[in-house]
Structures are given as C-alpha cells and as structure tokens.
Short mmCIF file of C-alpha atoms in Angstrom, two decimals:
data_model
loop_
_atom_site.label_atom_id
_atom_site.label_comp_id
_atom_site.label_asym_id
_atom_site.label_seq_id
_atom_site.Cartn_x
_atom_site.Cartn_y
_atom_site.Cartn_z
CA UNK A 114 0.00 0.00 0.00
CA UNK A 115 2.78 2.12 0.55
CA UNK A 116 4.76 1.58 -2.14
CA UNK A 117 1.15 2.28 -4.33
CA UNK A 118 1.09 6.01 -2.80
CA UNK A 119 4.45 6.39 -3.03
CA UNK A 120 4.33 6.06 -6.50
CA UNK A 121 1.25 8.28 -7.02
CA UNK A 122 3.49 10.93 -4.98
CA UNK A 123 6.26 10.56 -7.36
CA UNK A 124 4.32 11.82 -10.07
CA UNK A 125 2.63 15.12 -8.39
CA UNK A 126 4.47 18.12 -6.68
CA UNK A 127 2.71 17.56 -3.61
CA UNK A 128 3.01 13.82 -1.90
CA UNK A 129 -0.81 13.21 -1.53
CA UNK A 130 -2.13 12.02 1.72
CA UNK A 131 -3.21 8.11 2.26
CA UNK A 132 -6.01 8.61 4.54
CA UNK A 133 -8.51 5.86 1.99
CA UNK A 134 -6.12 3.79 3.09
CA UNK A 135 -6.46 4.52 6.62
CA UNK A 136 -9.85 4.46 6.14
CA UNK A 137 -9.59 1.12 4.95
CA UNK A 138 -7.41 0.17 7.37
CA UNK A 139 -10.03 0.79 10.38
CA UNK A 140 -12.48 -1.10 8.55
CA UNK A 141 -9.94 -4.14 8.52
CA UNK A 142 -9.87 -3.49 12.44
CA UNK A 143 -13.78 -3.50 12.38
CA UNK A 144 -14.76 -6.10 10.32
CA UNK A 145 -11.84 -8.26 12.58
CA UNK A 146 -13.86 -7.27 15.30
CA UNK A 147 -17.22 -7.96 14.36
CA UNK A 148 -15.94 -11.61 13.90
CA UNK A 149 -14.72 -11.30 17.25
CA UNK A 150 -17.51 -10.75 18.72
CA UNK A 151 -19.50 -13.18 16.54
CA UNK A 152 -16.72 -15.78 17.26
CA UNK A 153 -16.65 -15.34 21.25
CA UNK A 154 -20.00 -17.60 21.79
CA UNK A 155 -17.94 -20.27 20.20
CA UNK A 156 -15.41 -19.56 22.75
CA UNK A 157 -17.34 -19.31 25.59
CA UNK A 158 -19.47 -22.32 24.38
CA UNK A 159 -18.27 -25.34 26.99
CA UNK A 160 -18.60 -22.77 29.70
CA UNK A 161 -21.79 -21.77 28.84
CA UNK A 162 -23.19 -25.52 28.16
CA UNK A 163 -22.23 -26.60 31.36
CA UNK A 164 -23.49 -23.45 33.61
CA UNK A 165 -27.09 -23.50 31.44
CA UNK A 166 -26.86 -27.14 31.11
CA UNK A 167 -28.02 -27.30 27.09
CA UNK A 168 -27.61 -30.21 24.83
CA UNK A 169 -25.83 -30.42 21.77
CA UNK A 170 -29.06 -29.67 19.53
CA UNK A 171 -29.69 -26.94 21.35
CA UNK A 172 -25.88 -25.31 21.29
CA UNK A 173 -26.29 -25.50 17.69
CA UNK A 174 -29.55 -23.83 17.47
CA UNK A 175 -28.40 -20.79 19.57
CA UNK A 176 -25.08 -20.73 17.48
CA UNK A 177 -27.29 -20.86 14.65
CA UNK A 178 -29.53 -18.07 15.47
CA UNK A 179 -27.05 -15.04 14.98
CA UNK A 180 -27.21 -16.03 11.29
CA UNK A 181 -31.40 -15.71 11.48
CA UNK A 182 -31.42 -11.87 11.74
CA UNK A 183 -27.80 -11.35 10.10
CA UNK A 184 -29.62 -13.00 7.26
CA UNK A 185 -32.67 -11.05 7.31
CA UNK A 186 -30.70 -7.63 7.55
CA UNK A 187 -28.37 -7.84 4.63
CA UNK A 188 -30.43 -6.34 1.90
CA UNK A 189 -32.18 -3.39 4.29
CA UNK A 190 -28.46 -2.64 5.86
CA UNK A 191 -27.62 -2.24 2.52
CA UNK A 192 -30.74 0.15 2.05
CA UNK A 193 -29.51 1.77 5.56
CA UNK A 194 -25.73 2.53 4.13
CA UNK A 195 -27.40 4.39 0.53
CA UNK A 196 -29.79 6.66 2.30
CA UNK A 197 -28.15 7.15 5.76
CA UNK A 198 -24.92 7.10 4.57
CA UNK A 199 -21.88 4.75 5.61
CA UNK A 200 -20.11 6.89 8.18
CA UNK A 201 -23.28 7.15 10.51
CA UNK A 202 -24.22 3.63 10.00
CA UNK A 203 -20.96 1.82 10.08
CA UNK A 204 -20.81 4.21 13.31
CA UNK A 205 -24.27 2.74 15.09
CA UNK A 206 -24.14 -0.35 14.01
CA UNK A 207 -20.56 -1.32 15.72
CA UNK A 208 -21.97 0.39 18.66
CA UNK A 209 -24.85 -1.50 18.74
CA UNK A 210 -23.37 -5.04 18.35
CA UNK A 211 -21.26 -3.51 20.74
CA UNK A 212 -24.20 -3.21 23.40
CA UNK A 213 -25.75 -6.65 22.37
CA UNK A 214 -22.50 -8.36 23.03
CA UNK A 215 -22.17 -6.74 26.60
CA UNK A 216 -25.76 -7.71 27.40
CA UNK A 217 -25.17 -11.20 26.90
CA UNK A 218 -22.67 -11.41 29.75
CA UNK A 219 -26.08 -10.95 31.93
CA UNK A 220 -28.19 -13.77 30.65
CA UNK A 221 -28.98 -16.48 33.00
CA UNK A 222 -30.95 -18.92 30.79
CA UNK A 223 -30.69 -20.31 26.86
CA UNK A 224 -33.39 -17.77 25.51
CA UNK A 225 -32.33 -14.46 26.52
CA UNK A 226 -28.89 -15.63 25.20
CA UNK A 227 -30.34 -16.44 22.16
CA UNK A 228 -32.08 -13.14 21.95
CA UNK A 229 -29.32 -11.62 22.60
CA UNK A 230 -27.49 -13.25 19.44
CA UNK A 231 -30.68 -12.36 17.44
CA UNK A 232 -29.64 -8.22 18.09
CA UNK A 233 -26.03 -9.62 17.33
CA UNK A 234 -26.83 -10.70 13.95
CA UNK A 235 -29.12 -7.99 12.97
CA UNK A 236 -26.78 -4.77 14.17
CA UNK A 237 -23.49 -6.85 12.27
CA UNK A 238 -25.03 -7.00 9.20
CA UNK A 239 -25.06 -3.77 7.62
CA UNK A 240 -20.60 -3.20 8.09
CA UNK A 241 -20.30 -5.02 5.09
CA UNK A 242 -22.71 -3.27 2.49
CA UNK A 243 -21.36 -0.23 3.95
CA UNK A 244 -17.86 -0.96 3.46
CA UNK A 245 -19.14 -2.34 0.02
CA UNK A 246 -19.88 1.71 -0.38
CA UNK A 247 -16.97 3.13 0.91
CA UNK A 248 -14.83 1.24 -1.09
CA UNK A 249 -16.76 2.83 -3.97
CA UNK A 250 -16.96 6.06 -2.47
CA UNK A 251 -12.84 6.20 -1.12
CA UNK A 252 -11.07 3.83 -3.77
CA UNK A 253 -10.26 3.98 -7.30
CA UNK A 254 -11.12 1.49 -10.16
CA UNK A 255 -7.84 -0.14 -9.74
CA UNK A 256 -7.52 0.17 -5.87
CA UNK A 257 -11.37 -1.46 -5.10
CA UNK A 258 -9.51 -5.10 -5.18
CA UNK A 259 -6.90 -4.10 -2.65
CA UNK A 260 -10.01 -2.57 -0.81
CA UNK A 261 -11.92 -5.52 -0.93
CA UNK A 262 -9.38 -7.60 0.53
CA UNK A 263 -8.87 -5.59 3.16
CA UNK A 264 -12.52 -5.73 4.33
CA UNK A 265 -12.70 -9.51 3.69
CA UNK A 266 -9.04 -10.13 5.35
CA UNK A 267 -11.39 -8.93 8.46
CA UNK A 268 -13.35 -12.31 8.56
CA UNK A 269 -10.47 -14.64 9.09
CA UNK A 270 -8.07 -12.35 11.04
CA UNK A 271 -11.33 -11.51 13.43
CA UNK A 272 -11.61 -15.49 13.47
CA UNK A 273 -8.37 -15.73 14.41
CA UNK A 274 -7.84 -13.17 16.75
CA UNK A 275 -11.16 -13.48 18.59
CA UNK A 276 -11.04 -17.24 19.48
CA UNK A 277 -7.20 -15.82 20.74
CA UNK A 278 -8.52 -12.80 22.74
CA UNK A 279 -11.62 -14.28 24.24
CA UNK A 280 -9.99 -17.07 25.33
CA UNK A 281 -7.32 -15.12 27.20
CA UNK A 282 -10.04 -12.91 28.67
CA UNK A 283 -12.16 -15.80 29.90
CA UNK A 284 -8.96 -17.65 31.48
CA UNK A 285 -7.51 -14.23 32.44
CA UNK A 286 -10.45 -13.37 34.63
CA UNK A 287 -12.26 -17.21 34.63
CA UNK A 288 -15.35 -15.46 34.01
CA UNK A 289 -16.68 -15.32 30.32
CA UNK A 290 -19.24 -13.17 31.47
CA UNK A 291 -16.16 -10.97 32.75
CA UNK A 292 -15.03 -11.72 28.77
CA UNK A 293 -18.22 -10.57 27.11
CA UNK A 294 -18.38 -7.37 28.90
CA UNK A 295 -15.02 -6.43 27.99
CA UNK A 296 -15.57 -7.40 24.44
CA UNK A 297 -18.79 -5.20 24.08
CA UNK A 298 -17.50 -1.77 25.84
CA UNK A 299 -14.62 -2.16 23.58
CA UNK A 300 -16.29 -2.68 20.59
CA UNK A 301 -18.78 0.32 21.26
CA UNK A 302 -15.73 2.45 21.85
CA UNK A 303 -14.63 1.49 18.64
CA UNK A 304 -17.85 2.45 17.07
CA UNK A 305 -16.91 6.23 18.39
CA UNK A 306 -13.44 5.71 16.95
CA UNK A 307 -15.05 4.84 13.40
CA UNK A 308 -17.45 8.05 13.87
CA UNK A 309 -14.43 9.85 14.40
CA UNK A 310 -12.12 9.00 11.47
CA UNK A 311 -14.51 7.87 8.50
CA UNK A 312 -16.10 10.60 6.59
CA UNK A 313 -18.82 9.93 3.31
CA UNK A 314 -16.72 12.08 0.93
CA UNK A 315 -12.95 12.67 0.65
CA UNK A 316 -13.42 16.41 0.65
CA UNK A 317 -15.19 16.47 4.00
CA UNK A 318 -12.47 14.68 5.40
CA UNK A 319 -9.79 16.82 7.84
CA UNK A 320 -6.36 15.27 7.21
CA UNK A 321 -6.91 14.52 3.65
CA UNK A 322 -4.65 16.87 1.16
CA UNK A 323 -5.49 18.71 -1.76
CA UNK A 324 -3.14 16.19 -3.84
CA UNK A 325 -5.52 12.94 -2.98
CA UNK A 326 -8.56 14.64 -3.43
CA UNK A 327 -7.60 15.77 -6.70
CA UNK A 328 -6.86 12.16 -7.61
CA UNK A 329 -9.31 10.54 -6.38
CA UNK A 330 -11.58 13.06 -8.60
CA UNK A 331 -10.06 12.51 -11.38
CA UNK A 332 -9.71 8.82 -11.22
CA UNK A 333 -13.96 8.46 -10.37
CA UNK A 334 -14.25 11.02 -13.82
CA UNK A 335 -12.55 8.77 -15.96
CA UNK A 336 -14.25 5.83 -14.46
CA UNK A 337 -18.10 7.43 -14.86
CA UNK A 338 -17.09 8.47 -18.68
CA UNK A 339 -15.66 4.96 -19.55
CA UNK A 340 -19.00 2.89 -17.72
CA UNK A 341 -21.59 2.16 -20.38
CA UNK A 342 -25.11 2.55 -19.34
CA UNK A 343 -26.86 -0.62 -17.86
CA UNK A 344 -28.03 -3.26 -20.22
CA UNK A 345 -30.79 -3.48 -17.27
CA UNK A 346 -31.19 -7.27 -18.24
CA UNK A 347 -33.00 -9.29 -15.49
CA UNK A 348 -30.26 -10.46 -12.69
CA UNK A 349 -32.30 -14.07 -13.42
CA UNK A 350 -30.49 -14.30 -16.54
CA UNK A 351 -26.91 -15.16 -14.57
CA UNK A 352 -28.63 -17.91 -13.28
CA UNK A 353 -28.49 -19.86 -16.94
CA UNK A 354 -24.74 -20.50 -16.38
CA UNK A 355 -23.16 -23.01 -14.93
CA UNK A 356 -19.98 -20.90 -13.44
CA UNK A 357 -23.22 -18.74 -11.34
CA UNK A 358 -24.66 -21.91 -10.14
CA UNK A 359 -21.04 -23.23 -9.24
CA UNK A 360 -19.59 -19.88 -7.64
CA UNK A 361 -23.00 -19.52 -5.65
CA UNK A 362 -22.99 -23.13 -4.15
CA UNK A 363 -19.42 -22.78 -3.50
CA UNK A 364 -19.70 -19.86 -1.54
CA UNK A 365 -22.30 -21.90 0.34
CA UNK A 366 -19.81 -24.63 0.80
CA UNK A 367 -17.22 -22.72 1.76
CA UNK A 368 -19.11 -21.26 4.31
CA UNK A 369 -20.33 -24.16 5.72
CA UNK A 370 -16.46 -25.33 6.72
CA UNK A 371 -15.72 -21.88 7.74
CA UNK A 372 -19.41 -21.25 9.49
CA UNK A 373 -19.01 -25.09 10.95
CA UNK A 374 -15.03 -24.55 12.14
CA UNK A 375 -16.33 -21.02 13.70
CA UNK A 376 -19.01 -22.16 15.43
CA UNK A 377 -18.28 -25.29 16.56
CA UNK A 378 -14.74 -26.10 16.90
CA UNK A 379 -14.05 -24.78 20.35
CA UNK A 380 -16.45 -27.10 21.78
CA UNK A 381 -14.83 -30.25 20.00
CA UNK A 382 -11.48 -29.35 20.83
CA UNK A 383 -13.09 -28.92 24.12
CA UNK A 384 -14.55 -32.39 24.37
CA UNK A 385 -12.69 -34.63 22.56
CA UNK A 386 -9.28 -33.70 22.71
CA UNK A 387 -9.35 -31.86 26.34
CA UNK A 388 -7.72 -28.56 25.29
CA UNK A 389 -8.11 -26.31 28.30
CA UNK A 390 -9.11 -22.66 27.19
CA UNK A 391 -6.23 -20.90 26.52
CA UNK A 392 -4.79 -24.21 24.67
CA UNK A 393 -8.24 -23.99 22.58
CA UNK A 394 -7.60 -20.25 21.93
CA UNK A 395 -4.09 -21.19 20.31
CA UNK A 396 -5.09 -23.61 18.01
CA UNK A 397 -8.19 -21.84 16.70
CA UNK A 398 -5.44 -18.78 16.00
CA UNK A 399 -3.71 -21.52 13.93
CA UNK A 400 -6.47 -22.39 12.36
CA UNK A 401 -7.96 -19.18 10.90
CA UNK A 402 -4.39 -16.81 10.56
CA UNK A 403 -3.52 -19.52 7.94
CA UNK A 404 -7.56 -18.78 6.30
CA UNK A 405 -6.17 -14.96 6.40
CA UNK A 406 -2.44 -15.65 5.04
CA UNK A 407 -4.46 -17.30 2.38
CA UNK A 408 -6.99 -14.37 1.49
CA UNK A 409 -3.89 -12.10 1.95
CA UNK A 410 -1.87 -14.15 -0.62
CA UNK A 411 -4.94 -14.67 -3.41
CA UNK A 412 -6.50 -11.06 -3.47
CA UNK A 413 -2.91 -9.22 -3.58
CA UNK A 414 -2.65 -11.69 -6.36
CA UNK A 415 -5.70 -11.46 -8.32
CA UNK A 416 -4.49 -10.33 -11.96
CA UNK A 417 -4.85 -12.59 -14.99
CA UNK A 418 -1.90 -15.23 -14.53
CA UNK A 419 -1.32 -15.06 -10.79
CA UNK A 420 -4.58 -16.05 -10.35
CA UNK A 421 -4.74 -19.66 -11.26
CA UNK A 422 -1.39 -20.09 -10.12
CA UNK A 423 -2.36 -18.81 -6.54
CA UNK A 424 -5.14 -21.48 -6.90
CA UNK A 425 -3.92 -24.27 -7.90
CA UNK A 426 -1.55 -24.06 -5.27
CA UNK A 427 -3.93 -23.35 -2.56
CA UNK A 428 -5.62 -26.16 -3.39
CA UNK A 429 -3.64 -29.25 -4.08
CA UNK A 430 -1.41 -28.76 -0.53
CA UNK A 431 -4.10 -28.90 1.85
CA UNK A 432 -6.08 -31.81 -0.40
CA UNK A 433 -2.94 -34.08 0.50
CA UNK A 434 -3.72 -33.42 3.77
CA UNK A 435 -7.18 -34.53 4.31
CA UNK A 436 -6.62 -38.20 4.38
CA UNK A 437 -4.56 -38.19 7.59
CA UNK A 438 -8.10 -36.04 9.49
CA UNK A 439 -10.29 -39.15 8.46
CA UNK A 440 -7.94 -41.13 11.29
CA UNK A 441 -9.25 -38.88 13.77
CA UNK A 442 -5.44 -38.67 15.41
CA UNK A 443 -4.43 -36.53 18.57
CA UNK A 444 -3.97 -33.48 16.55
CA UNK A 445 -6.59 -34.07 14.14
CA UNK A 446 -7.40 -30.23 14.30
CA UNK A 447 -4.20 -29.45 12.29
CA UNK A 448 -5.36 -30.68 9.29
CA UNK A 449 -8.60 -29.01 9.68
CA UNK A 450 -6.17 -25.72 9.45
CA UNK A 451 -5.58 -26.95 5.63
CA UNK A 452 -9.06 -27.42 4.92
CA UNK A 453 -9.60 -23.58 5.93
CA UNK A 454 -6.63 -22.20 3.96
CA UNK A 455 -7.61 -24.27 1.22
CA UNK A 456 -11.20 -22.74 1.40
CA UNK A 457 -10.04 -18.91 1.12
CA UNK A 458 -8.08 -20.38 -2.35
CA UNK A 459 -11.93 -19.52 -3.74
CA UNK A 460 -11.73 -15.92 -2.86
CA UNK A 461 -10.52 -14.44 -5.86
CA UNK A 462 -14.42 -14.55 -6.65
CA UNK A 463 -15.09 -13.44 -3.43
CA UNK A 464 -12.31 -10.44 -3.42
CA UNK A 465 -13.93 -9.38 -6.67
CA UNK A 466 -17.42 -9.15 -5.80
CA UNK A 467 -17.14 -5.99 -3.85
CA UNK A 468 -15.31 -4.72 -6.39
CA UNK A 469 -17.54 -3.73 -8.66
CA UNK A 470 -18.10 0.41 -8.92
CA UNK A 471 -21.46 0.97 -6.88
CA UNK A 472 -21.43 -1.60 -5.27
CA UNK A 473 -23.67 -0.61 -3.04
CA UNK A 474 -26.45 -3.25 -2.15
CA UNK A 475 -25.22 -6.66 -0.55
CA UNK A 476 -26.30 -9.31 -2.75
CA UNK A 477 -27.42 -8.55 -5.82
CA UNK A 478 -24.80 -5.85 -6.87
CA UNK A 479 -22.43 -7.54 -5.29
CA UNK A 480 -23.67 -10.99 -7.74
CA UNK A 481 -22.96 -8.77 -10.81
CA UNK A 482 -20.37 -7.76 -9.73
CA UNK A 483 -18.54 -10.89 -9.31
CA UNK A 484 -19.64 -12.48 -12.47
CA UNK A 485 -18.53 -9.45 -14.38
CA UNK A 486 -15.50 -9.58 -12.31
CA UNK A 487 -14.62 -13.40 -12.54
CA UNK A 488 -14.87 -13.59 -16.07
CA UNK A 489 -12.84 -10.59 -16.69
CA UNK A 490 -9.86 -11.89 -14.55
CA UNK A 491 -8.64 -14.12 -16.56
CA UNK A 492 -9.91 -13.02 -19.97
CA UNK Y 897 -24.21 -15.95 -3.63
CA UNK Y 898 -24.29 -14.00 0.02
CA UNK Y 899 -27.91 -15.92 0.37
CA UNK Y 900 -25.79 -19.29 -0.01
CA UNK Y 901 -23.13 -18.56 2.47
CA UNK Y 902 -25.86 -17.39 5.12
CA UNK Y 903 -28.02 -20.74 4.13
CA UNK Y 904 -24.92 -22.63 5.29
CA UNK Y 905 -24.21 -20.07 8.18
CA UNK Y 906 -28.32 -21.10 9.71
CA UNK Y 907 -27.72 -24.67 8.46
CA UNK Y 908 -24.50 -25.62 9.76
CA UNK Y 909 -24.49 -25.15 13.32
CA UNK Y 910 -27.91 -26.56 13.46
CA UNK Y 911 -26.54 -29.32 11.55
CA UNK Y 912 -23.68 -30.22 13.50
CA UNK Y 913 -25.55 -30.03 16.87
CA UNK Y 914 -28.17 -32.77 15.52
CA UNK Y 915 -25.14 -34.92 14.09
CA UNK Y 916 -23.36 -34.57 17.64
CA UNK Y 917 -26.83 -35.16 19.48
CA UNK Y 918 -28.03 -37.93 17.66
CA UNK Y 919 -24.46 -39.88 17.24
CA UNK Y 920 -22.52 -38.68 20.42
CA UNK Y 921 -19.60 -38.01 18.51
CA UNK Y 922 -17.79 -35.85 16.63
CA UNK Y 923 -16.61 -38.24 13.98
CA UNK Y 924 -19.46 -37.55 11.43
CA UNK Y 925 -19.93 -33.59 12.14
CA UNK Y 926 -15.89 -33.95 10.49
CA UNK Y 927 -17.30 -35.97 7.46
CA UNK Y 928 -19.55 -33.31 6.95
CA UNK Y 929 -17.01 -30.81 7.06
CA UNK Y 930 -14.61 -32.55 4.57
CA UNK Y 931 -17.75 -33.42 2.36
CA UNK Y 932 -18.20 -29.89 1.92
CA UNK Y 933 -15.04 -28.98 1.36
CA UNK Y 934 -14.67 -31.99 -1.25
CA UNK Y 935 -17.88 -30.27 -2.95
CA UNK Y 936 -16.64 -26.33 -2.39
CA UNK Y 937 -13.65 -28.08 -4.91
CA UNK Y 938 -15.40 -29.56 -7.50
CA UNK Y 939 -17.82 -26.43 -7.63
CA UNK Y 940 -14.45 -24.01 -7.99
CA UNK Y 941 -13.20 -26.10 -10.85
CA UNK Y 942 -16.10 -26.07 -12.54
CA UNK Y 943 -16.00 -22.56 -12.77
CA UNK Y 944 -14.86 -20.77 -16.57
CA UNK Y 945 -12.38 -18.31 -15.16
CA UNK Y 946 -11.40 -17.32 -18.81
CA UNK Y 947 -14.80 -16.04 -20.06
CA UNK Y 948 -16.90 -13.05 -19.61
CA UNK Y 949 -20.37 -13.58 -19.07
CA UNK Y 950 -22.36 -13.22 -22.22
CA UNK Y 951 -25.00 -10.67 -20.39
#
C-alpha cells in the first residue's frame, strides 16, 4: 500500500495524503472485530453448556440463530448505508453489536442468550454493504480489489484473533461473562473511533490533502465516462450459467467449513481432545491466521496469470492433507487448518465481488459484480 | 451468492448439533465438514475463469 502512494506521490508536486487507506485500514480493524464478537460464543461455548446445562441440539440452534437476523438484515443494511450514509451507520451499528454483546454477559438462561445473538446478527449485518460503499466512495477502479481484501481479510483475522482474545479474557479473569463485557465496551468504543475518522466524501475529510482529493476526482471522472449505461437485463439471466450456479454453491460450501469450524470447533477441541481454554484459543489462531495468510496471498494476487497459479496451489497442498483427518489422530485439528486455507483459495471470486463500482447493495450488486469480475480476470 | 453462504451459516451449526446429538460423537460432524469442502472443490473447478459472461 505504501509503495502504491508512493508512486502516485512521485508523479505530483505535492506527496498526496493516504487517509482511503487509513480508512480502509479501520475497517480491517472493524470487520476483525465484528468476527470477534460473533466468534466469542464459540469460545465461551463449553462454559456456557455446562453453567445453562443445554444439549448439543440446542448449542447449535443458539449458534445458529445469529445467522437468522444477520440473514434477514443484509439487503435493508444495505438500504440503511445508501440513504443514511456509511459513516453514521458503520458508526451505530458497531456500537450496537457492541451493546448486544455486553448484554449477553447478563443472561442467566438459553433464551435471553439467544435473543441476545438475534440483536447480534441484525446490528453486524449492515458493516459489510457499507464498506461495500466506501470502497466505492474512497477507492479507485484499480484500488477497489486491494479494498476488498482488506474488508474480507477482516473475517479470518477476526476469526483468528477473537477465538485468541476471548480465550485469554475468559482464562484471564475465569469469568466469560467478565469476557463478554469487555468485548462489548470495547467494541462500542470502537464504534466512536469509526465516527471519528470515516467521513462519506474525501473532501469532507480533515487530514486529507489537496493532492488525494484531486486524484481521487479525477480517477472516479474517468471511471463514470468509460461505464456504459446498464443493459438493465433481469439479474435471473446469470442464473443460466453453470460458473453462477457453481460460484453460488461454493460460496455456500465454503461457508459451511468456515461457518461449521467457527461455530463449533471450540467445543470439539473442548470435548474430545481436552484442550483447556487458553490451549483452545491457540489452536483456533492456527487455524484461521492460515484462512487470512491465504486471502492475503490470493487477493494481492488477483491479476490474470497469478490467479490460477495462486489457486492451484492453494488447493492441491491442503487436499494431500485430508486423508490423515479421516484417522481422527491426537492433533486431528491441524489438518482441519488446511481445509480452511484451502477454502479462502476460492476468494478471488469473493475479493472481486465488492469490487464492482457501486457496489452498493449486498447481494445482488455484489452478484454482478462478481460475475462481471470473474470472467474478466482471466480473460 | 451471500444468500448461499448465510443458508450454510443457519444450516450448519444446526446441523452439526443434531449430528453430535443424535451420534454422540464428533466423527461424522468432520465428514460433513470434509464433504463440503470436497464439494466447495469440484464447484471451484467447474467454474470458466477465462470467459466473460455473455450478459
């Protein structure tokens, strides 16, 4: 990132400022801590089983209800970030998750944990869409994949770091309610941080130089005169190729290893292999830093060539190692870790979708914008 | 393609917590896991990264 406004600087009088990538930067930070905080049930999980004394069926329906409202609030968070603007949503909505995280440290029973999770999931859902429009809004046409993997490197790295964190709180202060609370206040401070430093237009922002706004300008100028106007064909139409069908269903796949790991792995390292917490919290690290290595490796990398290189790489490694996880051995988690980086091997798709100009509403938008995006990588 | 990765974000907790409930292990909730990855694989191959959609 450097080196990129470094060489913009070279070319101008005046070194231009790199506050979009600040910008971006705190939304890393953000989106890493939305998966935090989305990750620290898992955590907290074999605590929590044993205190409320729930069964497995039921673990996995509380785990699973974050994903009923997050769900649910994709397309009117996207809605939320075009007519409110990003700043003042990205703004509430980290505070709110914020609040909904603290509150669960107080609930004594399985539902109002659950409806806890439910506020979770609904007040998480709109940082994405909005990034989605500040990447439009801050980047330029040939910036938005650097962008995008910077607000999908959150996802992993918040993986990572929050099965890390968490479990340090809860042993730190053996209290995961103790964990929770600490989680939430931070988070909502961070929300206040984000009000602080993002703006909804370069020019309204303080440290930002004449230099970067110029270029910025310029760059979204060329970029409206060069976009032909919208076939408006019906998104349906996508839906008669194969490579639509096969990139949606292996997103869903994806997920469900990712989803599955997140949500459930604690509690089988937990039970099976007897990892105490802060053992746990290590080898969940493992496990998702090598899912953002991965993401960090593909989307830096996603130009015509590199990209088939960076997959068929990503892929055949970690395929040698599932074998060895169908013995169930000691350390069976390790291989898990190559399943995950192997995963993230499909997110040159993924890196793309948000990288579409506008790209402003979560799913369909985002759709076109991958398929355009896909098709044009390697053409 | 977000609908599909929030289908499997309800789905598989859910799904793992009935495998774990109903077997008492883990052993299957893995076979799951590595079935989907085995499937995420087959659906990235099958994916034309050379052409532009025709739309």
């Amino acid at each position: 990132m450097s080196e990129q406004v470094s060489a913009i600087g070279a070319t101008g009088a005046v070194r231009p400022t790199g506050v979009r990538w600040n910008i971006f930067l705190l939304m890393l930070f953000l989106i890493s801590i939305n998966y935090i905080d989305r990750a620290s049930l898992s955590v907290a999980m074999p605590l929590i089983s044993k205190e409320f004394d729930i069964d497995p069926a039921m673990q996995g329906l509380i785990l699973s209800s974050f994903f009923w409202t997050y769900a649910a609030m994709q397309i009117p968070g996207g809605l939320l970030a075009d007519h409110y603007k990003p700043r003042i949503v990205i703004a509430l909505a980290t505070i709110f998750w914020g609040a909904f995280q603290a509150i669960a440290a107080v609930a004594t029973n399985w539902w109002v944990l659950l409806l806890t999770r439910l506020g979770l999931g609904a007040s998480e859902a709109p940082i994405y869409p909005a990034g989605g429009k500040l990447n439009a809004i801050w980047m330029t046409q040939n910036e938005r994949g650097r962008g995008a993997t910077l607000l999908d490197g959150g996802a992993p790295l918040g993986a990572a770091l929050g099965s890390i964190v968490i479990a340090w709180l809860i042993a730190a202060f053996d209290s995961w309610r103790t964990a929770f609370v600490i989680a939430g206040v931070g988070t909502m401070l961070c929300g206040l941080w984000a009000w602080y430093y993002i703006r909804n237009e370069p020019r309204e922002h303080p440290s930002l130089n004449e230099a970067e706004a110029r270029y910025l300008e310029q760059a979204h100028a060329l970029e409206d005169a060069a976009t032909p106007p919208s076939s408006g064909g019906s998104w349906m139409a996508y839906f008669r190729f194969r490579s639509v069908w096969c990139m949606c269903l292996g997103w869903m796949f994806f997920n469900t290893t990712f989803y599955g790991l997140l949500t459930w792995m604690p509690t089988y390292l937990f039970k099976v292999h007897n990892f105490d917490i802060k053992v746990l919290g290590g080898a969940s690290f493992i496990i998702f830093f090598a899912g953002f290595a991965a993401n960090w490796s593909a989307g830096g990398s996603a130009t015509p060539g590199a990209a088939a290189v960076v997959r068929r790489t990503w892929y055949s490694a970690p395929c040698s190692a599932l074998p060895p996880s169908w013995r169930r051995c000691r350390f069976s988690w390790w291989p898990m870790c190559a399943i995950r980086s192997r995963s993230w091997c499909c997110c040159p798709p993924r890196c793309s979708s948000c990288a579409g100009a506008g790209c402003t509403g979560p799913f369909l938008p985002r759709l076109r914008a991958a398929t355009n995006r896909v098709f044009l990588v390697a053409a | 393609m977000n609908l599909g990765g929030n289908i499997a974000g309800i789905m598989t907790p859910l799904i793992v917590g009935l495998i774990v409930q109903a077997t008492g292990s883990y052993f299957l909730a893995l076979m799951f896991f590595a079935a989907a990855g085995v499937a995420l694989l087959i659906c990235s191959t099958l994916i034309d990264y050379s052409r532009k959609l025709p739309v």
